Amino acid sequence: MQPKSKLKITVFLVLSILSVICFSVVASLIKGRWIAQFDSRVISVVQGMESPWLTTIMKCFTFIGSTPVVITISICSLFLLFKFLNHRLELVLFLVLVAGTAILNQLLKLVFQRERPTLHRLIEETGYSFPSGHSMTAFALYAALSFLLWRHVPSKSGRTIVICISILMILMIGSSRIYLGVHYPSDVVGAYLASGFWFTFCVWIFQWYMENRKHLPSSIE
């Protein structure tokens, strides 16, 4: 294995560990005073910007982050990745990232069973609050697409555009959940950290396999 490749793999492993540690810290504090103060201050700022046009925008981003739309985008992405890249390993990685994040989110919600905020809701939602499902799936979906497209977009400007669009979608979908009053800010932060763990962990395994598959008995091409 080349030193550069080994460093790249190590970075993803370290990021995965850091994400778990940070998520554990946030999760351990969600019932504490400090998190309550943090949530209250952020909510007051975000919801203090309320206006009819911004509400419409935020509802659009929340819709984009909903399960039916995520499934639709995922299916279209799988089709395009297979048609133009024809790499089955990348399709497997994409599926594991997105589907695994959805499963992980449901498990974490059952573990923590945090009730949603009730002060000022602009839409109605059911289910537990921590971590935010929309935020987790948004992170997984757009981070996965960025990672896979980065490997095949030849120009630096093209890769920059891909990254910027992905960051925008992740941040706006997460922010929309706070603005619309259905999640605490700590729900969104926890979601990013949980999804960040799953993303970096899966990419770590993917990168390791890609570097070592020649030495393995069998592999998927």
PDB file of N, CA and C in Angstrom, residues 159-200:
ATOM      1  N   ARG A 159     -15.380  19.728  -9.010  1.00  0.00           N
ATOM      2  CA  ARG A 159     -15.397  19.106  -7.682  1.00  0.00           C
ATOM      3  C   ARG A 159     -15.805  20.116  -6.613  1.00  0.00           C
ATOM      4  N   THR A 160     -15.358  21.350  -6.767  1.00  0.00           N
ATOM      5  CA  THR A 160     -15.725  22.403  -5.814  1.00  0.00           C
ATOM      6  C   THR A 160     -17.218  22.658  -5.830  1.00  0.00           C
ATOM      7  N   ILE A 161     -17.814  22.680  -7.023  1.00  0.00           N
ATOM      8  CA  ILE A 161     -19.258  22.890  -7.158  1.00  0.00           C
ATOM      9  C   ILE A 161     -20.023  21.751  -6.483  1.00  0.00           C
ATOM     10  N   VAL A 162     -19.570  20.520  -6.709  1.00  0.00           N
ATOM     11  CA  VAL A 162     -20.218  19.357  -6.097  1.00  0.00           C
ATOM     12  C   VAL A 162     -20.196  19.467  -4.580  1.00  0.00           C
ATOM     13  N   ILE A 163     -19.048  19.819  -4.016  1.00  0.00           N
ATOM     14  CA  ILE A 163     -18.912  19.932  -2.567  1.00  0.00           C
ATOM     15  C   ILE A 163     -19.796  21.056  -2.020  1.00  0.00           C
ATOM     16  N   CYS A 164     -19.787  22.200  -2.688  1.00  0.00           N
ATOM     17  CA  CYS A 164     -20.570  23.360  -2.216  1.00  0.00           C
ATOM     18  C   CYS A 164     -22.069  23.063  -2.229  1.00  0.00           C
ATOM     19  N   ILE A 165     -22.537  22.421  -3.295  1.00  0.00           N
ATOM     20  CA  ILE A 165     -23.961  22.077  -3.379  1.00  0.00           C
ATOM     21  C   ILE A 165     -24.334  21.098  -2.270  1.00  0.00           C
ATOM     22  N   SER A 166     -23.484  20.125  -2.026  1.00  0.00           N
ATOM     23  CA  SER A 166     -23.753  19.124  -0.991  1.00  0.00           C
ATOM     24  C   SER A 166     -23.794  19.756   0.390  1.00  0.00           C
ATOM     25  N   ILE A 167     -22.829  20.624   0.687  1.00  0.00           N
ATOM     26  CA  ILE A 167     -22.810  21.305   1.986  1.00  0.00           C
ATOM     27  C   ILE A 167     -24.064  22.164   2.154  1.00  0.00           C
ATOM     28  N   LEU A 168     -24.447  22.870   1.094  1.00  0.00           N
ATOM     29  CA  LEU A 168     -25.642  23.707   1.138  1.00  0.00           C
ATOM     30  C   LEU A 168     -26.882  22.880   1.449  1.00  0.00           C
ATOM     31  N   MET A 169     -27.036  21.746   0.764  1.00  0.00           N
ATOM     32  CA  MET A 169     -28.214  20.905   0.975  1.00  0.00           C
ATOM     33  C   MET A 169     -28.236  20.348   2.399  1.00  0.00           C
ATOM     34  N   ILE A 170     -27.099  19.901   2.885  1.00  0.00           N
ATOM     35  CA  ILE A 170     -27.025  19.337   4.240  1.00  0.00           C
ATOM     36  C   ILE A 170     -27.387  20.391   5.281  1.00  0.00           C
ATOM     37  N   LEU A 171     -26.802  21.570   5.164  1.00  0.00           N
ATOM     38  CA  LEU A 171     -27.043  22.626   6.142  1.00  0.00           C
ATOM     39  C   LEU A 171     -28.476  23.157   6.071  1.00  0.00           C
ATOM     40  N   MET A 172     -29.006  23.323   4.864  1.00  0.00           N
ATOM     41  CA  MET A 172     -30.349  23.878   4.728  1.00  0.00           C
ATOM     42  C   MET A 172     -31.420  22.900   5.204  1.00  0.00           C
ATOM     43  N   ILE A 173     -31.237  21.625   4.912  1.00  0.00           N
ATOM     44  CA  ILE A 173     -32.220  20.639   5.379  1.00  0.00           C
ATOM     45  C   ILE A 173     -32.202  20.562   6.901  1.00  0.00           C
ATOM     46  N   GLY A 174     -31.009  20.562   7.496  1.00  0.00           N
ATOM     47  CA  GLY A 174     -30.919  20.565   8.952  1.00  0.00           C
ATOM     48  C   GLY A 174     -31.510  21.824   9.561  1.00  0.00           C
ATOM     49  N   SER A 175     -31.180  22.972   8.984  1.00  0.00           N
ATOM     50  CA  SER A 175     -31.702  24.251   9.499  1.00  0.00           C
ATOM     51  C   SER A 175     -33.217  24.333   9.370  1.00  0.00           C
ATOM     52  N   SER A 176     -33.764  23.755   8.311  1.00  0.00           N
ATOM     53  CA  SER A 176     -35.217  23.808   8.112  1.00  0.00           C
ATOM     54  C   SER A 176     -35.958  23.103   9.233  1.00  0.00           C
ATOM     55  N   ARG A 177     -35.356  22.073   9.799  1.00  0.00           N
ATOM     56  CA  ARG A 177     -36.011  21.333  10.878  1.00  0.00           C
ATOM     57  C   ARG A 177     -36.077  22.166  12.158  1.00  0.00           C
ATOM     58  N   ILE A 178     -35.042  22.985  12.375  1.00  0.00           N
ATOM     59  CA  ILE A 178     -35.049  23.891  13.531  1.00  0.00           C
ATOM     60  C   ILE A 178     -36.042  25.021  13.286  1.00  0.00           C
ATOM     61  N   TYR A 179     -35.985  25.601  12.111  1.00  0.00           N
ATOM     62  CA  TYR A 179     -36.857  26.733  11.762  1.00  0.00           C
ATOM     63  C   TYR A 179     -38.334  26.348  11.871  1.00  0.00           C
ATOM     64  N   LEU A 180     -38.658  25.157  11.409  1.00  0.00           N
ATOM     65  CA  LEU A 180     -40.054  24.726  11.408  1.00  0.00           C
ATOM     66  C   LEU A 180     -40.520  24.211  12.771  1.00  0.00           C
ATOM     67  N   GLY A 181     -39.610  24.166  13.730  1.00  0.00           N
ATOM     68  CA  GLY A 181     -39.983  23.849  15.107  1.00  0.00           C
ATOM     69  C   GLY A 181     -40.169  22.387  15.425  1.00  0.00           C
ATOM     70  N   VAL A 182     -39.630  21.492  14.597  1.00  0.00           N
ATOM     71  CA  VAL A 182     -39.833  20.062  14.837  1.00  0.00           C
ATOM     72  C   VAL A 182     -38.582  19.368  15.376  1.00  0.00           C
ATOM     73  N   HIS A 183     -37.480  20.126  15.514  1.00  0.00           N
ATOM     74  CA  HIS A 183     -36.258  19.562  16.091  1.00  0.00           C
ATOM     75  C   HIS A 183     -35.501  20.610  16.881  1.00  0.00           C
ATOM     76  N   TYR A 184     -34.845  20.155  17.924  1.00  0.00           N
ATOM     77  CA  TYR A 184     -33.905  20.991  18.638  1.00  0.00           C
ATOM     78  C   TYR A 184     -32.606  21.097  17.825  1.00  0.00           C
ATOM     79  N   PRO A 185     -31.862  22.181  17.974  1.00  0.00           N
ATOM     80  CA  PRO A 185     -30.551  22.278  17.310  1.00  0.00           C
ATOM     81  C   PRO A 185     -29.626  21.113  17.666  1.00  0.00           C
ATOM     82  N   SER A 186     -29.685  20.659  18.914  1.00  0.00           N
ATOM     83  CA  SER A 186     -28.835  19.525  19.318  1.00  0.00           C
ATOM     84  C   SER A 186     -29.250  18.243  18.611  1.00  0.00           C
ATOM     85  N   ASP A 187     -30.516  18.143  18.187  1.00  0.00           N
ATOM     86  CA  ASP A 187     -30.945  16.990  17.377  1.00  0.00           C
ATOM     87  C   ASP A 187     -30.210  16.983  16.046  1.00  0.00           C
ATOM     88  N   VAL A 188     -30.056  18.167  15.472  1.00  0.00           N
ATOM     89  CA  VAL A 188     -29.403  18.296  14.166  1.00  0.00           C
ATOM     90  C   VAL A 188     -27.901  18.066  14.291  1.00  0.00           C
ATOM     91  N   VAL A 189     -27.290  18.656  15.324  1.00  0.00           N
ATOM     92  CA  VAL A 189     -25.855  18.453  15.554  1.00  0.00           C
ATOM     93  C   VAL A 189     -25.567  16.969  15.789  1.00  0.00           C
ATOM     94  N   GLY A 190     -26.380  16.347  16.626  1.00  0.00           N
ATOM     95  CA  GLY A 190     -26.205  14.913  16.890  1.00  0.00           C
ATOM     96  C   GLY A 190     -26.368  14.080  15.630  1.00  0.00           C
ATOM     97  N   ALA A 191     -27.314  14.490  14.783  1.00  0.00           N
ATOM     98  CA  ALA A 191     -27.544  13.775  13.522  1.00  0.00           C
ATOM     99  C   ALA A 191     -26.337  13.861  12.610  1.00  0.00           C
ATOM    100  N   TYR A 192     -25.753  15.055  12.500  1.00  0.00           N
ATOM    101  CA  TYR A 192     -24.568  15.219  11.654  1.00  0.00           C
ATOM    102  C   TYR A 192     -23.414  14.358  12.164  1.00  0.00           C
ATOM    103  N   LEU A 193     -23.249  14.304  13.471  1.00  0.00           N
ATOM    104  CA  LEU A 193     -22.152  13.522  14.052  1.00  0.00           C
ATOM    105  C   LEU A 193     -22.389  12.018  13.866  1.00  0.00           C
ATOM    106  N   ALA A 194     -23.625  11.576  14.079  1.00  0.00           N
ATOM    107  CA  ALA A 194     -23.940  10.148  13.907  1.00  0.00           C
ATOM    108  C   ALA A 194     -23.771   9.729  12.455  1.00  0.00           C
ATOM    109  N   SER A 195     -24.296  10.549  11.553  1.00  0.00           N
ATOM    110  CA  SER A 195     -24.164  10.247  10.134  1.00  0.00           C
ATOM    111  C   SER A 195     -22.718  10.388   9.684  1.00  0.00           C
ATOM    112  N   GLY A 196     -22.010  11.357  10.267  1.00  0.00           N
ATOM    113  CA  GLY A 196     -20.593  11.516   9.954  1.00  0.00           C
ATOM    114  C   GLY A 196     -19.796  10.290  10.341  1.00  0.00           C
ATOM    115  N   PHE A 197     -20.148   9.695  11.480  1.00  0.00           N
ATOM    116  CA  PHE A 197     -19.487   8.453  11.884  1.00  0.00           C
ATOM    117  C   PHE A 197     -19.726   7.349  10.854  1.00  0.00           C
ATOM    118  N   TRP A 198     -20.999   7.157  10.486  1.00  0.00           N
ATOM    119  CA  TRP A 198     -21.326   6.065   9.571  1.00  0.00           C
ATOM    120  C   TRP A 198     -20.672   6.283   8.209  1.00  0.00           C
ATOM    121  N   PHE A 199     -20.680   7.530   7.748  1.00  0.00           N
ATOM    122  CA  PHE A 199     -20.063   7.847   6.466  1.00  0.00           C
ATOM    123  C   PHE A 199     -18.562   7.561   6.480  1.00  0.00           C
ATOM    124  N   THR A 200     -17.852   8.085   7.454  1.00  0.00           N
ATOM    125  CA  THR A 200     -16.399   7.899   7.491  1.00  0.00           C
ATOM    126  C   THR A 200     -16.016   6.444   7.764  1.00  0.00           C
TER     127      THR A 200
END
